[in-house]
Amino acid sequence: MPISLDRLKIPDEFVLTQEDVMEEVERYFIQNGWSVQLEAAAGGHDLVAEKEVWTAYIKCKGSRGKRQQEGMVYDNTQLRGNAGDQIEKLIRVQGEAENPSFFIMANPGLDRMKWVVSKLETGLDKLDIIRMWIYPDHTIKWDIPAHLVHLARTLQMEKN
């Protein structure tokens, strides 16, 4: 359910739609030498990025819907639901993907969203799901399972 930013105990620092997140993810990967395509298949991942023999499957979510009224954002229940949807879609893709592949959930780097995802961190690491945090100033931050960090840096996914 949408909620007014004014009703949040601590208002979100910024607001990004799913489309905003997708644009930033695409921009970032292209700048780092990956080719990126939008996935048309409804209900699956949103973007596929390729570099060398590697494929990254990316599921994006925002903090408000594209058609929602200005000043409205997703409540915490919706944020949890969005995270669950991302995880489910990425696990499905893992079953179909050819190796070698990365699986990324991309979200606004909001404290509320990071808190929701932090509760799942250990399981996400075991599932090899990388977390990509998007900020409106084009900053990208990462939470990468420890065993994937070197590889991600080698492919210029995450820079030192």
JSON list of C-alpha atoms in Angstrom, two decimals:
[
{"chain": "A", "resi": 1, "resn": "MET", "atom": "CA", "xyz": [0.00, 0.00, 0.00]},
{"chain": "A", "resi": 2, "resn": "PRO", "atom": "CA", "xyz": [1.23, 3.49, -0.71]},
{"chain": "A", "resi": 3, "resn": "ILE", "atom": "CA", "xyz": [1.84, 5.82, 2.20]},
{"chain": "A", "resi": 4, "resn": "SER", "atom": "CA", "xyz": [2.48, 9.55, 2.30]},
{"chain": "A", "resi": 5, "resn": "LEU", "atom": "CA", "xyz": [6.10, 10.50, 2.91]},
{"chain": "A", "resi": 6, "resn": "ASP", "atom": "CA", "xyz": [4.75, 12.79, 5.65]},
{"chain": "A", "resi": 7, "resn": "ARG", "atom": "CA", "xyz": [3.39, 9.79, 7.56]},
{"chain": "A", "resi": 8, "resn": "LEU", "atom": "CA", "xyz": [6.74, 8.01, 7.77]},
{"chain": "A", "resi": 9, "resn": "LYS", "atom": "CA", "xyz": [8.43, 8.37, 11.17]},
{"chain": "A", "resi": 10, "resn": "ILE", "atom": "CA", "xyz": [11.65, 9.16, 9.28]},
{"chain": "A", "resi": 11, "resn": "PRO", "atom": "CA", "xyz": [10.87, 10.31, 5.71]},
{"chain": "A", "resi": 12, "resn": "ASP", "atom": "CA", "xyz": [12.85, 8.69, 2.89]},
{"chain": "A", "resi": 13, "resn": "GLU", "atom": "CA", "xyz": [15.90, 10.64, 1.79]},
{"chain": "A", "resi": 14, "resn": "PHE", "atom": "CA", "xyz": [14.82, 10.40, -1.86]},
{"chain": "A", "resi": 15, "resn": "VAL", "atom": "CA", "xyz": [12.31, 8.63, -4.09]},
{"chain": "A", "resi": 16, "resn": "LEU", "atom": "CA", "xyz": [13.03, 6.45, -7.14]},
{"chain": "A", "resi": 17, "resn": "THR", "atom": "CA", "xyz": [10.62, 4.49, -9.31]},
{"chain": "A", "resi": 18, "resn": "GLN", "atom": "CA", "xyz": [11.48, 1.09, -10.76]},
{"chain": "A", "resi": 19, "resn": "GLU", "atom": "CA", "xyz": [12.08, 2.83, -14.09]},
{"chain": "A", "resi": 20, "resn": "ASP", "atom": "CA", "xyz": [14.54, 5.25, -12.44]},
{"chain": "A", "resi": 21, "resn": "VAL", "atom": "CA", "xyz": [16.43, 2.30, -10.94]},
{"chain": "A", "resi": 22, "resn": "MET", "atom": "CA", "xyz": [16.52, 0.47, -14.27]},
{"chain": "A", "resi": 23, "resn": "GLU", "atom": "CA", "xyz": [17.92, 3.54, -16.05]},
{"chain": "A", "resi": 24, "resn": "GLU", "atom": "CA", "xyz": [20.69, 3.93, -13.48]},
{"chain": "A", "resi": 25, "resn": "VAL", "atom": "CA", "xyz": [21.57, 0.22, -13.59]},
{"chain": "A", "resi": 26, "resn": "GLU", "atom": "CA", "xyz": [21.71, 0.28, -17.38]},
{"chain": "A", "resi": 27, "resn": "ARG", "atom": "CA", "xyz": [23.87, 3.43, -17.38]},
{"chain": "A", "resi": 28, "resn": "TYR", "atom": "CA", "xyz": [26.28, 1.96, -14.84]},
{"chain": "A", "resi": 29, "resn": "PHE", "atom": "CA", "xyz": [26.79, -1.34, -16.65]},
{"chain": "A", "resi": 30, "resn": "ILE", "atom": "CA", "xyz": [27.23, 0.30, -20.06]},
{"chain": "A", "resi": 31, "resn": "GLN", "atom": "CA", "xyz": [29.82, 2.71, -18.61]},
{"chain": "A", "resi": 32, "resn": "ASN", "atom": "CA", "xyz": [31.71, -0.31, -17.31]},
{"chain": "A", "resi": 33, "resn": "GLY", "atom": "CA", "xyz": [31.89, -2.15, -20.62]},
{"chain": "A", "resi": 34, "resn": "TRP", "atom": "CA", "xyz": [28.84, -4.38, -20.41]},
{"chain": "A", "resi": 35, "resn": "SER", "atom": "CA", "xyz": [26.17, -4.68, -23.08]},
{"chain": "A", "resi": 36, "resn": "VAL", "atom": "CA", "xyz": [22.68, -4.35, -21.62]},
{"chain": "A", "resi": 37, "resn": "GLN", "atom": "CA", "xyz": [19.27, -5.33, -22.90]},
{"chain": "A", "resi": 38, "resn": "LEU", "atom": "CA", "xyz": [15.82, -4.85, -21.49]},
{"chain": "A", "resi": 39, "resn": "GLU", "atom": "CA", "xyz": [14.00, -8.11, -20.89]},
{"chain": "A", "resi": 40, "resn": "ALA", "atom": "CA", "xyz": [10.54, -8.07, -22.39]},
{"chain": "A", "resi": 41, "resn": "ALA", "atom": "CA", "xyz": [9.31, -11.21, -20.63]},
{"chain": "A", "resi": 42, "resn": "ALA", "atom": "CA", "xyz": [6.74, -10.09, -18.09]},
{"chain": "A", "resi": 43, "resn": "GLY", "atom": "CA", "xyz": [7.26, -11.34, -14.56]},
{"chain": "A", "resi": 44, "resn": "GLY", "atom": "CA", "xyz": [10.95, -12.19, -14.87]},
{"chain": "A", "resi": 45, "resn": "HIS", "atom": "CA", "xyz": [14.13, -10.21, -14.49]},
{"chain": "A", "resi": 46, "resn": "ASP", "atom": "CA", "xyz": [14.25, -6.69, -15.91]},
{"chain": "A", "resi": 47, "resn": "LEU", "atom": "CA", "xyz": [17.70, -6.38, -17.45]},
{"chain": "A", "resi": 48, "resn": "VAL", "atom": "CA", "xyz": [20.38, -8.70, -18.79]},
{"chain": "A", "resi": 49, "resn": "ALA", "atom": "CA", "xyz": [23.96, -7.45, -18.93]},
{"chain": "A", "resi": 50, "resn": "GLU", "atom": "CA", "xyz": [26.73, -9.32, -20.72]},
{"chain": "A", "resi": 51, "resn": "LYS", "atom": "CA", "xyz": [30.50, -9.02, -20.68]},
{"chain": "A", "resi": 52, "resn": "GLU", "atom": "CA", "xyz": [32.96, -11.57, -21.97]},
{"chain": "A", "resi": 53, "resn": "VAL", "atom": "CA", "xyz": [31.42, -14.96, -21.08]},
{"chain": "A", "resi": 54, "resn": "TRP", "atom": "CA", "xyz": [29.47, -13.57, -18.12]},
{"chain": "A", "resi": 55, "resn": "THR", "atom": "CA", "xyz": [25.78, -12.74, -17.87]},
{"chain": "A", "resi": 56, "resn": "ALA", "atom": "CA", "xyz": [24.17, -10.67, -15.13]},
{"chain": "A", "resi": 57, "resn": "TYR", "atom": "CA", "xyz": [20.43, -11.04, -14.53]},
{"chain": "A", "resi": 58, "resn": "ILE", "atom": "CA", "xyz": [19.03, -8.00, -12.76]},
{"chain": "A", "resi": 59, "resn": "LYS", "atom": "CA", "xyz": [15.66, -7.50, -11.06]},
{"chain": "A", "resi": 60, "resn": "CYS", "atom": "CA", "xyz": [14.90, -3.86, -10.18]},
{"chain": "A", "resi": 61, "resn": "LYS", "atom": "CA", "xyz": [12.42, -2.27, -7.80]},
{"chain": "A", "resi": 62, "resn": "GLY", "atom": "CA", "xyz": [11.68, 1.30, -6.78]},
{"chain": "A", "resi": 63, "resn": "SER", "atom": "CA", "xyz": [10.34, 3.02, -3.69]},
{"chain": "A", "resi": 64, "resn": "ARG", "atom": "CA", "xyz": [7.18, 4.23, -5.40]},
{"chain": "A", "resi": 65, "resn": "GLY", "atom": "CA", "xyz": [5.11, 3.33, -8.42]},
{"chain": "A", "resi": 66, "resn": "LYS", "atom": "CA", "xyz": [5.40, 5.27, -11.65]},
{"chain": "A", "resi": 67, "resn": "ARG", "atom": "CA", "xyz": [1.73, 6.20, -11.54]},
{"chain": "A", "resi": 68, "resn": "GLN", "atom": "CA", "xyz": [1.55, 6.96, -7.82]},
{"chain": "A", "resi": 69, "resn": "GLN", "atom": "CA", "xyz": [0.72, 10.45, -6.72]},
{"chain": "A", "resi": 70, "resn": "GLU", "atom": "CA", "xyz": [3.69, 12.71, -5.93]},
{"chain": "A", "resi": 71, "resn": "GLY", "atom": "CA", "xyz": [4.66, 12.46, -2.25]},
{"chain": "A", "resi": 72, "resn": "MET", "atom": "CA", "xyz": [3.49, 8.85, -1.97]},
{"chain": "A", "resi": 73, "resn": "VAL", "atom": "CA", "xyz": [5.84, 5.90, -1.49]},
{"chain": "A", "resi": 74, "resn": "TYR", "atom": "CA", "xyz": [5.56, 2.18, -0.78]},
{"chain": "A", "resi": 75, "resn": "ASP", "atom": "CA", "xyz": [4.98, 1.28, 2.84]},
{"chain": "A", "resi": 76, "resn": "ASN", "atom": "CA", "xyz": [7.25, -1.22, 4.62]},
{"chain": "A", "resi": 77, "resn": "THR", "atom": "CA", "xyz": [4.95, -4.14, 3.79]},
{"chain": "A", "resi": 78, "resn": "GLN", "atom": "CA", "xyz": [5.23, -3.34, 0.08]},
{"chain": "A", "resi": 79, "resn": "LEU", "atom": "CA", "xyz": [9.03, -2.98, 0.34]},
{"chain": "A", "resi": 80, "resn": "ARG", "atom": "CA", "xyz": [9.21, -6.45, 1.93]},
{"chain": "A", "resi": 81, "resn": "GLY", "atom": "CA", "xyz": [6.93, -7.80, -0.79]},
{"chain": "A", "resi": 82, "resn": "ASN", "atom": "CA", "xyz": [9.13, -6.23, -3.48]},
{"chain": "A", "resi": 83, "resn": "ALA", "atom": "CA", "xyz": [12.25, -7.81, -1.97]},
{"chain": "A", "resi": 84, "resn": "GLY", "atom": "CA", "xyz": [10.50, -11.19, -1.86]},
{"chain": "A", "resi": 85, "resn": "ASP", "atom": "CA", "xyz": [9.47, -10.80, -5.50]},
{"chain": "A", "resi": 86, "resn": "GLN", "atom": "CA", "xyz": [13.03, -9.99, -6.53]},
{"chain": "A", "resi": 87, "resn": "ILE", "atom": "CA", "xyz": [14.41, -13.01, -4.71]},
{"chain": "A", "resi": 88, "resn": "GLU", "atom": "CA", "xyz": [11.81, -15.35, -6.17]},
{"chain": "A", "resi": 89, "resn": "LYS", "atom": "CA", "xyz": [12.43, -14.12, -9.72]},
{"chain": "A", "resi": 90, "resn": "LEU", "atom": "CA", "xyz": [16.19, -14.39, -9.36]},
{"chain": "A", "resi": 91, "resn": "ILE", "atom": "CA", "xyz": [15.97, -17.93, -7.95]},
{"chain": "A", "resi": 92, "resn": "ARG", "atom": "CA", "xyz": [13.81, -18.92, -10.93]},
{"chain": "A", "resi": 93, "resn": "VAL", "atom": "CA", "xyz": [16.39, -17.45, -13.30]},
{"chain": "A", "resi": 94, "resn": "GLN", "atom": "CA", "xyz": [19.16, -19.34, -11.48]},
{"chain": "A", "resi": 95, "resn": "GLY", "atom": "CA", "xyz": [17.45, -22.59, -12.40]},
{"chain": "A", "resi": 96, "resn": "GLU", "atom": "CA", "xyz": [17.38, -21.68, -16.10]},
{"chain": "A", "resi": 97, "resn": "ALA", "atom": "CA", "xyz": [20.57, -19.62, -16.52]},
{"chain": "A", "resi": 98, "resn": "GLU", "atom": "CA", "xyz": [23.61, -20.94, -18.23]},
{"chain": "A", "resi": 99, "resn": "ASN", "atom": "CA", "xyz": [26.83, -20.49, -16.33]},
{"chain": "A", "resi": 100, "resn": "PRO", "atom": "CA", "xyz": [28.65, -18.30, -15.67]},
{"chain": "A", "resi": 101, "resn": "SER", "atom": "CA", "xyz": [26.07, -15.88, -14.32]},
{"chain": "A", "resi": 102, "resn": "PHE", "atom": "CA", "xyz": [25.47, -13.20, -11.70]},
{"chain": "A", "resi": 103, "resn": "PHE", "atom": "CA", "xyz": [22.12, -12.50, -10.06]},
{"chain": "A", "resi": 104, "resn": "ILE", "atom": "CA", "xyz": [21.46, -8.95, -8.88]},
{"chain": "A", "resi": 105, "resn": "MET", "atom": "CA", "xyz": [18.63, -7.26, -7.02]},
{"chain": "A", "resi": 106, "resn": "ALA", "atom": "CA", "xyz": [18.78, -3.50, -7.63]},
{"chain": "A", "resi": 107, "resn": "ASN", "atom": "CA", "xyz": [16.98, -1.10, -5.29]},
{"chain": "A", "resi": 108, "resn": "PRO", "atom": "CA", "xyz": [17.08, 2.51, -4.16]},
{"chain": "A", "resi": 109, "resn": "GLY", "atom": "CA", "xyz": [19.69, 2.90, -1.41]},
{"chain": "A", "resi": 110, "resn": "LEU", "atom": "CA", "xyz": [17.08, 4.03, 1.10]},
{"chain": "A", "resi": 111, "resn": "ASP", "atom": "CA", "xyz": [17.61, 3.24, 4.76]},
{"chain": "A", "resi": 112, "resn": "ARG", "atom": "CA", "xyz": [14.16, 1.56, 4.90]},
{"chain": "A", "resi": 113, "resn": "MET", "atom": "CA", "xyz": [14.93, -0.70, 1.94]},
{"chain": "A", "resi": 114, "resn": "LYS", "atom": "CA", "xyz": [18.43, -1.52, 3.16]},
{"chain": "A", "resi": 115, "resn": "TRP", "atom": "CA", "xyz": [16.99, -2.45, 6.57]},
{"chain": "A", "resi": 116, "resn": "VAL", "atom": "CA", "xyz": [14.46, -4.83, 4.96]},
{"chain": "A", "resi": 117, "resn": "VAL", "atom": "CA", "xyz": [17.14, -6.51, 2.85]},
{"chain": "A", "resi": 118, "resn": "SER", "atom": "CA", "xyz": [19.69, -6.64, 5.68]},
{"chain": "A", "resi": 119, "resn": "LYS", "atom": "CA", "xyz": [17.44, -9.12, 7.50]},
{"chain": "A", "resi": 120, "resn": "LEU", "atom": "CA", "xyz": [17.94, -11.51, 4.56]},
{"chain": "A", "resi": 121, "resn": "GLU", "atom": "CA", "xyz": [21.65, -10.93, 4.01]},
{"chain": "A", "resi": 122, "resn": "THR", "atom": "CA", "xyz": [23.01, -14.32, 5.09]},
{"chain": "A", "resi": 123, "resn": "GLY", "atom": "CA", "xyz": [20.51, -16.21, 2.95]},
{"chain": "A", "resi": 124, "resn": "LEU", "atom": "CA", "xyz": [21.06, -13.91, -0.04]},
{"chain": "A", "resi": 125, "resn": "ASP", "atom": "CA", "xyz": [24.81, -14.55, 0.18]},
{"chain": "A", "resi": 126, "resn": "LYS", "atom": "CA", "xyz": [24.18, -18.31, 0.18]},
{"chain": "A", "resi": 127, "resn": "LEU", "atom": "CA", "xyz": [21.97, -17.85, -2.89]},
{"chain": "A", "resi": 128, "resn": "ASP", "atom": "CA", "xyz": [24.70, -15.79, -4.62]},
{"chain": "A", "resi": 129, "resn": "ILE", "atom": "CA", "xyz": [22.36, -12.80, -4.92]},
{"chain": "A", "resi": 130, "resn": "ILE", "atom": "CA", "xyz": [24.21, -9.50, -5.17]},
{"chain": "A", "resi": 131, "resn": "ARG", "atom": "CA", "xyz": [22.60, -6.32, -3.85]},
{"chain": "A", "resi": 132, "resn": "MET", "atom": "CA", "xyz": [23.01, -3.15, -5.90]},
{"chain": "A", "resi": 133, "resn": "TRP", "atom": "CA", "xyz": [22.00, 0.13, -4.24]},
{"chain": "A", "resi": 134, "resn": "ILE", "atom": "CA", "xyz": [21.05, 3.06, -6.46]},
{"chain": "A", "resi": 135, "resn": "TYR", "atom": "CA", "xyz": [21.24, 6.74, -5.45]},
{"chain": "A", "resi": 136, "resn": "PRO", "atom": "CA", "xyz": [19.87, 9.76, -7.34]},
{"chain": "A", "resi": 137, "resn": "ASP", "atom": "CA", "xyz": [23.35, 11.32, -7.69]},
{"chain": "A", "resi": 138, "resn": "HIS", "atom": "CA", "xyz": [24.43, 8.31, -9.85]},
{"chain": "A", "resi": 139, "resn": "THR", "atom": "CA", "xyz": [26.27, 6.69, -6.94]},
{"chain": "A", "resi": 140, "resn": "ILE", "atom": "CA", "xyz": [26.11, 2.91, -6.89]},
{"chain": "A", "resi": 141, "resn": "LYS", "atom": "CA", "xyz": [26.93, 0.86, -3.79]},
{"chain": "A", "resi": 142, "resn": "TRP", "atom": "CA", "xyz": [27.18, -2.90, -3.56]},
{"chain": "A", "resi": 143, "resn": "ASP", "atom": "CA", "xyz": [26.68, -5.74, -1.12]},
{"chain": "A", "resi": 144, "resn": "ILE", "atom": "CA", "xyz": [28.43, -8.70, -2.72]},
{"chain": "A", "resi": 145, "resn": "PRO", "atom": "CA", "xyz": [28.83, -12.16, -1.19]},
{"chain": "A", "resi": 146, "resn": "ALA", "atom": "CA", "xyz": [32.48, -12.45, -0.07]},
{"chain": "A", "resi": 147, "resn": "HIS", "atom": "CA", "xyz": [33.25, -15.34, -2.42]},
{"chain": "A", "resi": 148, "resn": "LEU", "atom": "CA", "xyz": [32.17, -13.23, -5.45]},
{"chain": "A", "resi": 149, "resn": "VAL", "atom": "CA", "xyz": [33.95, -9.94, -4.65]},
{"chain": "A", "resi": 150, "resn": "HIS", "atom": "CA", "xyz": [37.19, -10.66, -6.53]},
{"chain": "A", "resi": 151, "resn": "LEU", "atom": "CA", "xyz": [35.32, -11.82, -9.62]},
{"chain": "A", "resi": 152, "resn": "ALA", "atom": "CA", "xyz": [32.99, -8.81, -9.56]},
{"chain": "A", "resi": 153, "resn": "ARG", "atom": "CA", "xyz": [35.98, -6.47, -9.39]},
{"chain": "A", "resi": 154, "resn": "THR", "atom": "CA", "xyz": [37.77, -8.31, -12.19]},
{"chain": "A", "resi": 155, "resn": "LEU", "atom": "CA", "xyz": [34.74, -7.75, -14.44]},
{"chain": "A", "resi": 156, "resn": "GLN", "atom": "CA", "xyz": [34.53, -4.09, -13.34]},
{"chain": "A", "resi": 157, "resn": "MET", "atom": "CA", "xyz": [31.17, -4.69, -11.77]},
{"chain": "A", "resi": 158, "resn": "GLU", "atom": "CA", "xyz": [32.38, -3.27, -8.49]},
{"chain": "A", "resi": 159, "resn": "LYS", "atom": "CA", "xyz": [35.45, -1.09, -8.47]},
{"chain": "A", "resi": 160, "resn": "ASN", "atom": "CA", "xyz": [38.10, -1.11, -5.74]}
]
